[in-house]
mmCIF file of C-alpha atoms in Angstrom:
data_model
loop_
_atom_site.group_PDB
_atom_site.id
_atom_site.type_symbol
_atom_site.label_atom_id
_atom_site.label_comp_id
_atom_site.label_asym_id
_atom_site.label_seq_id
_atom_site.Cartn_x
_atom_site.Cartn_y
_atom_site.Cartn_z
ATOM 1 C CA MET D 1 38.647 8.035 -41.587
ATOM 2 C CA SER D 2 39.705 10.176 -38.670
ATOM 3 C CA LYS D 3 37.713 10.398 -35.462
ATOM 4 C CA LYS D 4 39.054 13.892 -35.026
ATOM 5 C CA ASP D 5 36.695 15.302 -37.627
ATOM 6 C CA GLY D 6 34.315 15.656 -34.646
ATOM 7 C CA LYS D 7 31.581 13.373 -35.914
ATOM 8 C CA TYR D 8 32.514 10.305 -33.927
ATOM 9 C CA LEU D 9 32.883 9.338 -30.283
ATOM 10 C CA THR D 10 35.256 6.743 -28.896
ATOM 11 C CA THR D 11 33.927 3.960 -26.706
ATOM 12 C CA GLY D 12 35.256 5.762 -23.628
ATOM 13 C CA GLU D 13 33.672 9.076 -24.607
ATOM 14 C CA PHE D 14 30.357 7.477 -25.446
ATOM 15 C CA ALA D 15 30.346 5.465 -22.197
ATOM 16 C CA LYS D 16 31.075 8.600 -20.171
ATOM 17 C CA LEU D 17 28.166 10.472 -21.781
ATOM 18 C CA CYS D 18 25.892 7.488 -21.089
ATOM 19 C CA LYS D 19 27.180 7.185 -17.492
ATOM 20 C CA VAL D 20 28.120 3.530 -17.893
ATOM 21 C CA ASN D 21 31.396 1.660 -18.140
ATOM 22 C CA LYS D 22 32.865 0.480 -21.436
ATOM 23 C CA GLN D 23 32.089 -3.144 -20.569
ATOM 24 C CA THR D 24 28.362 -2.347 -20.802
ATOM 25 C CA LEU D 25 28.801 -1.118 -24.362
ATOM 26 C CA PHE D 26 30.918 -4.168 -25.239
ATOM 27 C CA TYR D 27 28.138 -6.414 -23.896
ATOM 28 C CA TYR D 28 25.421 -4.544 -25.815
ATOM 29 C CA GLU D 29 27.478 -4.982 -28.966
ATOM 30 C CA GLN D 30 27.986 -8.668 -28.231
ATOM 31 C CA ILE D 31 24.244 -9.346 -27.952
ATOM 32 C CA GLY D 32 23.439 -7.167 -30.947
ATOM 33 C CA LEU D 33 21.579 -4.499 -28.992
ATOM 34 C CA LEU D 34 23.775 -1.477 -29.745
ATOM 35 C CA LYS D 35 26.642 -1.660 -32.179
ATOM 36 C CA PRO D 36 29.247 1.021 -32.944
ATOM 37 C CA VAL D 37 28.755 2.651 -36.326
ATOM 38 C CA MET D 38 32.281 1.767 -37.351
ATOM 39 C CA LYS D 39 35.581 0.190 -36.421
ATOM 40 C CA ASN D 40 38.851 1.418 -37.834
ATOM 41 C CA LYS D 41 41.742 -0.707 -38.998
ATOM 42 C CA ASN D 42 43.019 -0.912 -35.412
ATOM 43 C CA ARG D 43 39.638 -2.294 -34.324
ATOM 44 C CA TYR D 44 38.796 0.854 -32.337
ATOM 45 C CA ARG D 45 35.049 1.358 -32.023
ATOM 46 C CA PHE D 46 33.280 4.631 -32.810
ATOM 47 C CA TYR D 47 29.771 5.883 -32.060
ATOM 48 C CA THR D 48 27.790 8.899 -33.207
ATOM 49 C CA VAL D 49 25.919 11.449 -31.115
ATOM 50 C CA HIS D 50 22.677 10.192 -32.656
ATOM 51 C CA GLN D 51 23.166 6.854 -30.891
ATOM 52 C CA LEU D 52 22.915 8.578 -27.531
ATOM 53 C CA GLU D 53 19.134 8.823 -27.839
ATOM 54 C CA TYR D 54 18.977 5.158 -28.756
ATOM 55 C CA PHE D 55 21.000 4.266 -25.671
ATOM 56 C CA PHE D 56 18.814 6.471 -23.442
ATOM 57 C CA VAL D 57 15.682 4.699 -24.700
ATOM 58 C CA ILE D 58 17.278 1.327 -23.890
ATOM 59 C CA ASP D 59 18.141 2.650 -20.433
ATOM 60 C CA LEU D 60 14.603 3.982 -19.956
ATOM 61 C CA LEU D 61 13.052 0.638 -20.882
ATOM 62 C CA LYS D 62 15.418 -1.131 -18.484
ATOM 63 C CA ASP D 63 14.397 1.242 -15.682
ATOM 64 C CA LEU D 64 10.768 0.421 -16.441
ATOM 65 C CA GLY D 65 11.438 -3.267 -15.844
ATOM 66 C CA MET D 66 11.883 -4.441 -19.408
ATOM 67 C CA SER D 67 14.491 -7.180 -19.830
ATOM 68 C CA LEU D 68 17.368 -6.849 -22.270
ATOM 69 C CA ASN D 69 15.959 -9.869 -24.103
ATOM 70 C CA ASP D 70 12.589 -8.108 -24.591
ATOM 71 C CA ILE D 71 14.306 -4.894 -25.653
ATOM 72 C CA GLN D 72 16.372 -6.870 -28.122
ATOM 73 C CA GLN D 73 13.253 -8.486 -29.581
ATOM 74 C CA TYR D 74 11.755 -5.033 -30.119
ATOM 75 C CA THR D 75 14.903 -3.734 -31.797
ATOM 76 C CA GLN D 76 14.889 -6.623 -34.249
ATOM 77 C CA ASN D 77 11.559 -5.468 -35.665
ATOM 78 C CA LYS D 78 11.466 -1.710 -35.109
ATOM 79 C CA SER D 79 8.863 0.617 -36.559
ATOM 80 C CA PRO D 80 7.242 3.926 -35.559
ATOM 81 C CA GLU D 81 4.007 2.060 -34.891
ATOM 82 C CA ARG D 82 5.636 -0.510 -32.604
ATOM 83 C CA PHE D 83 7.567 2.203 -30.778
ATOM 84 C CA LEU D 84 4.406 4.222 -30.194
ATOM 85 C CA GLU D 85 2.588 1.120 -28.948
ATOM 86 C CA LEU D 86 5.492 0.381 -26.601
ATOM 87 C CA MET D 87 5.525 3.939 -25.238
ATOM 88 C CA TYR D 88 1.753 3.898 -24.582
ATOM 89 C CA LYS D 89 2.094 0.606 -22.769
ATOM 90 C CA LYS D 90 4.938 1.888 -20.604
ATOM 91 C CA LYS D 91 3.030 5.082 -19.863
ATOM 92 C CA GLU D 92 0.088 3.024 -18.577
ATOM 93 C CA GLU D 93 2.467 1.047 -16.368
ATOM 94 C CA ILE D 94 3.968 4.246 -14.950
ATOM 95 C CA VAL D 95 0.524 5.711 -14.215
ATOM 96 C CA LYS D 96 -0.422 2.514 -12.392
ATOM 97 C CA LYS D 97 2.819 2.496 -10.396
ATOM 98 C CA ARG D 98 2.386 6.156 -9.502
ATOM 99 C CA GLN D 99 -1.134 5.468 -8.256
ATOM 100 C CA GLU D 100 0.159 2.554 -6.189
ATOM 101 C CA ILE D 101 2.946 4.703 -4.723
ATOM 102 C CA GLU D 102 0.506 7.519 -3.913
ATOM 103 C CA ALA D 103 -1.790 5.003 -2.194
ATOM 104 C CA LYS D 104 1.135 3.665 -0.152
ATOM 105 C CA GLU D 105 2.119 7.227 0.761
ATOM 106 C CA LYS D 106 -1.397 7.861 2.085
ATOM 107 C CA MET D 107 -1.219 4.622 4.063
ATOM 108 C CA ILE D 108 2.066 5.689 5.632
ATOM 109 C CA GLU D 109 0.708 9.164 6.403
ATOM 110 C CA ALA D 110 -2.301 7.592 8.149
ATOM 111 C CA LYS D 111 -0.080 5.298 10.219
ATOM 112 C CA ILE D 112 2.182 8.205 11.201
ATOM 113 C CA ALA D 113 -0.816 10.302 12.272
ATOM 114 C CA LEU D 114 -2.312 7.428 14.286
ATOM 115 C CA MET D 115 0.972 6.626 16.031
ATOM 116 C CA GLU D 116 1.652 10.270 16.858
ATOM 117 C CA GLU D 117 -1.881 10.575 18.235
ATOM 118 C CA ALA D 118 -1.375 7.424 20.325
ATOM 119 C CA SER D 119 1.743 8.861 21.952
ATOM 120 C CA ASN D 120 -0.418 11.597 23.513
ATOM 121 C CA LEU D 121 -3.206 9.353 24.808
ATOM 122 C CA GLY D 122 -3.882 8.534 28.422
ATOM 123 C CA PHE D 123 -4.728 4.839 28.374
ATOM 124 C CA ASN D 124 -6.297 4.953 31.847
ATOM 125 C CA GLU D 125 -8.754 7.653 30.865
ATOM 126 C CA ILE D 126 -12.379 7.175 29.803
ATOM 127 C CA THR D 127 -13.857 9.983 27.764
ATOM 128 C CA LEU D 128 -17.242 10.816 26.271
ATOM 129 C CA GLU D 129 -16.735 12.119 22.750
ATOM 130 C CA GLN D 130 -18.880 12.967 19.747
ATOM 131 C CA LEU D 131 -17.462 11.180 16.724
ATOM 132 C CA PRO D 132 -18.201 12.179 13.119
ATOM 133 C CA GLU D 133 -19.766 9.856 10.584
ATOM 134 C CA ALA D 134 -17.216 7.383 9.260
ATOM 135 C CA THR D 135 -17.299 5.280 6.102
ATOM 136 C CA LEU D 136 -16.227 1.703 6.734
ATOM 137 C CA TYR D 137 -15.536 -1.230 4.440
ATOM 138 C CA LEU D 138 -16.854 -4.394 6.086
ATOM 139 C CA SER D 139 -16.008 -8.061 5.929
ATOM 140 C CA ARG D 140 -18.660 -10.728 5.674
ATOM 141 C CA LYS D 141 -20.438 -11.383 8.952
ATOM 142 C CA ILE D 142 -18.293 -13.315 11.434
ATOM 143 C CA GLU D 143 -20.656 -13.518 14.386
ATOM 144 C CA ASN D 144 -21.131 -17.072 15.770
ATOM 145 C CA ILE D 145 -19.145 -18.761 12.963
ATOM 146 C CA THR D 146 -16.687 -21.647 13.319
ATOM 147 C CA ASP D 147 -12.965 -21.074 13.700
ATOM 148 C CA GLU D 148 -12.395 -22.518 10.227
ATOM 149 C CA LYS D 149 -14.945 -20.176 8.670
ATOM 150 C CA TYR D 150 -13.516 -17.262 10.646
ATOM 151 C CA VAL D 151 -10.077 -17.792 9.124
ATOM 152 C CA GLU D 152 -11.666 -18.008 5.656
ATOM 153 C CA VAL D 153 -13.531 -14.697 6.112
ATOM 154 C CA ILE D 154 -10.407 -12.928 7.367
ATOM 155 C CA SER D 155 -8.399 -14.288 4.439
ATOM 156 C CA ASP D 156 -11.038 -13.111 1.955
ATOM 157 C CA PHE D 157 -11.199 -9.689 3.612
ATOM 158 C CA ILE D 158 -7.427 -9.172 3.459
ATOM 159 C CA GLU D 159 -7.411 -10.301 -0.184
ATOM 160 C CA GLU D 160 -10.207 -7.840 -1.016
ATOM 161 C CA LEU D 161 -8.279 -4.983 0.589
ATOM 162 C CA SER D 162 -5.219 -5.832 -1.483
ATOM 163 C CA GLU D 163 -6.893 -6.505 -4.832
ATOM 164 C CA SER D 164 -9.237 -3.492 -4.649
ATOM 165 C CA HIS D 165 -6.618 -1.173 -3.115
ATOM 166 C CA LEU D 166 -8.819 -0.502 -0.090
ATOM 167 C CA ASP D 167 -6.072 -0.637 2.542
ATOM 168 C CA SER D 168 -6.180 2.946 3.784
ATOM 169 C CA GLY D 169 -3.467 2.558 6.397
ATOM 170 C CA TYR D 170 -6.037 2.669 9.184
ATOM 171 C CA PRO D 171 -6.159 -0.304 11.561
ATOM 172 C CA ILE D 172 -8.455 -3.223 10.873
ATOM 173 C CA GLY D 173 -11.115 -2.996 13.550
ATOM 174 C CA THR D 174 -14.042 -5.051 14.765
ATOM 175 C CA ILE D 175 -17.728 -4.285 15.250
ATOM 176 C CA THR D 176 -19.688 -6.026 17.994
ATOM 177 C CA GLU D 177 -23.442 -5.633 18.072
ATOM 178 C CA ARG D 178 -25.395 -4.610 21.164
ATOM 179 C CA GLU D 179 -26.852 -8.060 21.830
ATOM 180 C CA GLN D 180 -23.434 -9.734 22.099
ATOM 181 C CA VAL D 181 -22.047 -6.969 24.330
ATOM 182 C CA LEU D 182 -25.000 -7.298 26.719
ATOM 183 C CA LYS D 183 -24.286 -11.039 26.929
ATOM 184 C CA GLY D 184 -20.652 -10.313 27.798
ATOM 185 C CA GLU D 185 -19.503 -11.888 24.511
ATOM 186 C CA PHE D 186 -17.041 -9.095 23.829
ATOM 187 C CA SER D 187 -15.006 -11.115 21.311
ATOM 188 C CA ASN D 188 -18.011 -12.458 19.404
ATOM 189 C CA TYR D 189 -17.515 -9.842 16.703
ATOM 190 C CA SER D 190 -20.035 -9.222 13.971
ATOM 191 C CA TYR D 191 -17.735 -7.715 11.337
ATOM 192 C CA LEU D 192 -14.192 -6.676 10.567
ATOM 193 C CA TYR D 193 -13.821 -3.191 9.144
ATOM 194 C CA ILE D 194 -11.332 -0.659 7.878
ATOM 195 C CA GLU D 195 -12.046 3.038 7.644
ATOM 196 C CA GLN D 196 -12.207 4.603 4.175
ATOM 197 C CA PRO D 197 -11.472 8.357 4.306
ATOM 198 C CA THR D 198 -11.812 8.556 0.513
ATOM 199 C CA PRO D 199 -14.333 5.844 -0.501
ATOM 200 C CA LYS D 200 -14.030 4.351 -3.970
ATOM 201 C CA GLU D 201 -17.034 3.904 -6.198
ATOM 202 C CA GLY D 202 -18.356 0.431 -6.796
ATOM 203 C CA HIS D 203 -17.875 -0.929 -3.274
ATOM 204 C CA PRO D 204 -20.478 -1.479 -0.529
ATOM 205 C CA TYR D 205 -19.834 0.571 2.582
ATOM 206 C CA PHE D 206 -21.193 0.841 6.092
ATOM 207 C CA LYS D 207 -21.797 4.295 7.501
ATOM 208 C CA ALA D 208 -20.860 4.471 11.173
ATOM 209 C CA VAL D 209 -23.434 6.943 12.450
ATOM 210 C CA LYS D 210 -22.028 10.031 14.088
ATOM 211 C CA GLY D 211 -22.922 10.505 17.705
ATOM 212 C CA ASP D 212 -21.804 10.054 21.295
ATOM 213 C CA PHE D 213 -19.249 7.385 22.125
ATOM 214 C CA LEU D 214 -17.721 6.369 25.405
ATOM 215 C CA ILE D 215 -14.063 5.693 24.693
ATOM 216 C CA GLY D 216 -11.597 3.727 26.775
ATOM 217 C CA TYR D 217 -8.409 1.740 26.287
ATOM 218 C CA HIS D 218 -7.616 -1.825 27.208
ATOM 219 C CA VAL D 219 -3.994 -2.712 27.902
ATOM 220 C CA GLY D 220 -3.349 -6.434 27.470
ATOM 221 C CA ASP D 221 -4.735 -9.280 25.381
ATOM 222 C CA GLU D 222 -8.384 -10.061 24.665
ATOM 223 C CA ASN D 223 -8.583 -12.612 27.495
ATOM 224 C CA THR D 224 -8.681 -9.791 30.053
ATOM 225 C CA ILE D 225 -10.659 -7.256 28.037
ATOM 226 C CA GLY D 226 -13.781 -7.906 30.117
ATOM 227 C CA THR D 227 -12.318 -5.906 33.015
ATOM 228 C CA THR D 228 -12.009 -2.836 30.801
ATOM 229 C CA TYR D 229 -15.592 -3.258 29.593
ATOM 230 C CA GLN D 230 -16.742 -3.344 33.219
ATOM 231 C CA ARG D 231 -14.961 -0.030 33.841
ATOM 232 C CA LEU D 232 -16.712 1.413 30.787
ATOM 233 C CA PHE D 233 -20.106 0.115 31.931
ATOM 234 C CA SER D 234 -19.575 1.684 35.350
ATOM 235 C CA GLU D 235 -18.825 5.010 33.707
ATOM 236 C CA MET D 236 -21.930 4.651 31.518
ATOM 237 C CA GLU D 237 -24.011 4.140 34.642
ATOM 238 C CA ARG D 238 -22.443 7.138 36.342
ATOM 239 C CA LEU D 239 -23.188 9.345 33.330
ATOM 240 C CA ASP D 240 -26.716 7.916 33.011
ATOM 241 C CA LEU D 241 -26.069 6.574 29.516
ATOM 242 C CA ALA D 242 -27.484 3.542 27.686
ATOM 243 C CA LEU D 243 -25.654 1.168 25.364
ATOM 244 C CA GLY D 244 -26.165 1.962 21.687
ATOM 245 C CA ASP D 245 -26.276 -0.366 18.684
ATOM 246 C CA HIS D 246 -22.581 -1.008 18.127
ATOM 247 C CA VAL D 247 -19.185 -1.214 19.794
ATOM 248 C CA PHE D 248 -16.036 -0.630 17.760
ATOM 249 C CA GLU D 249 -12.566 -1.905 18.657
ATOM 250 C CA GLU D 250 -9.237 -0.981 17.083
ATOM 251 C CA TYR D 251 -5.686 -1.817 18.043
ATOM 252 C CA VAL D 252 -3.604 1.202 18.983
ATOM 253 C CA TYR D 253 -0.484 -0.825 19.770
ATOM 254 C CA ASP D 254 -0.167 -4.376 18.460
ATOM 255 C CA SER D 255 2.559 -6.720 17.231
ATOM 256 C CA VAL D 256 3.799 -4.041 14.829
ATOM 257 C CA VAL D 257 5.152 -1.932 17.713
ATOM 258 C CA LYS D 258 5.014 -4.220 20.769
ATOM 259 C CA ASN D 259 6.607 -7.619 21.384
ATOM 260 C CA ASP D 260 4.352 -8.817 24.210
ATOM 261 C CA THR D 261 0.562 -9.130 24.121
ATOM 262 C CA GLU D 262 0.403 -7.770 27.660
ATOM 263 C CA HIS D 263 1.503 -4.425 26.226
ATOM 264 C CA TYR D 264 -1.009 -4.351 23.370
ATOM 265 C CA VAL D 265 -3.502 -1.480 23.531
ATOM 266 C CA THR D 266 -7.052 -1.729 22.188
ATOM 267 C CA LYS D 267 -9.249 1.320 21.698
ATOM 268 C CA ILE D 268 -12.886 0.580 22.619
ATOM 269 C CA MET D 269 -15.577 2.915 21.287
ATOM 270 C CA ILE D 270 -19.030 2.262 22.712
ATOM 271 C CA GLN D 271 -21.941 3.939 21.019
ATOM 272 C CA VAL D 272 -24.151 5.435 23.757
ATOM 273 C CA ASN D 273 -27.480 7.196 24.081
ATOM 274 C CA LYS D 274 -28.929 9.300 26.833
ATOM 275 C CA LYS D 275 -31.452 7.411 28.976
#
């Protein structure tokens, strides 16, 4: 039989159409995954155009993370029903991956926006701003707990963010209640939180009430944050304002972008009311 009747492709021609080298086809033949339709008396291998689709499906399944061994197991017991089941399964996996990629894209967009905003901030300034209502996902309460329990709560919170896909790309912040702030216990936080611009159903959320906030920035680690709070309290007094129910803290610059804690920047948002 002559290849030149146009119905057959040599190994080189078939490999070129599949965008692989000939060794790949030799290996597929060796493991019984894709065999040439014929070999002539000189042992030359020939394929048909119809095998291209078969190769492309193998390539697709490989791209979707399926091992050659699993593909081979499927090919040993092929049927329309099994193929349809396989395609539905792979479609579900792609949808899930796409959702995960879209979530990561939103996280990156949030981090870009926050970092670009930070580059225009004056860290020595104190401003009085009206903030909109924000939806926050909270940790368990961490106020007055032991160091061991604190680590456990943080661990659980991070795990929840990962498993429930609640990491929005916004910084993990802290909430300190009025009583602790009045005592000067600025690091005796009540909760960890992360903002949720697009809240998911089925999760408990805390609504940060919109209103007036006195906002300042602390440069350095938490051991010296009291000096920044005193500056904020002085400004509150000057503006004739009273401390509200909550204080929110978020890192602007942390270990992600700074090597030394003395260069970390913490945003402090104090809820205030008019006296």
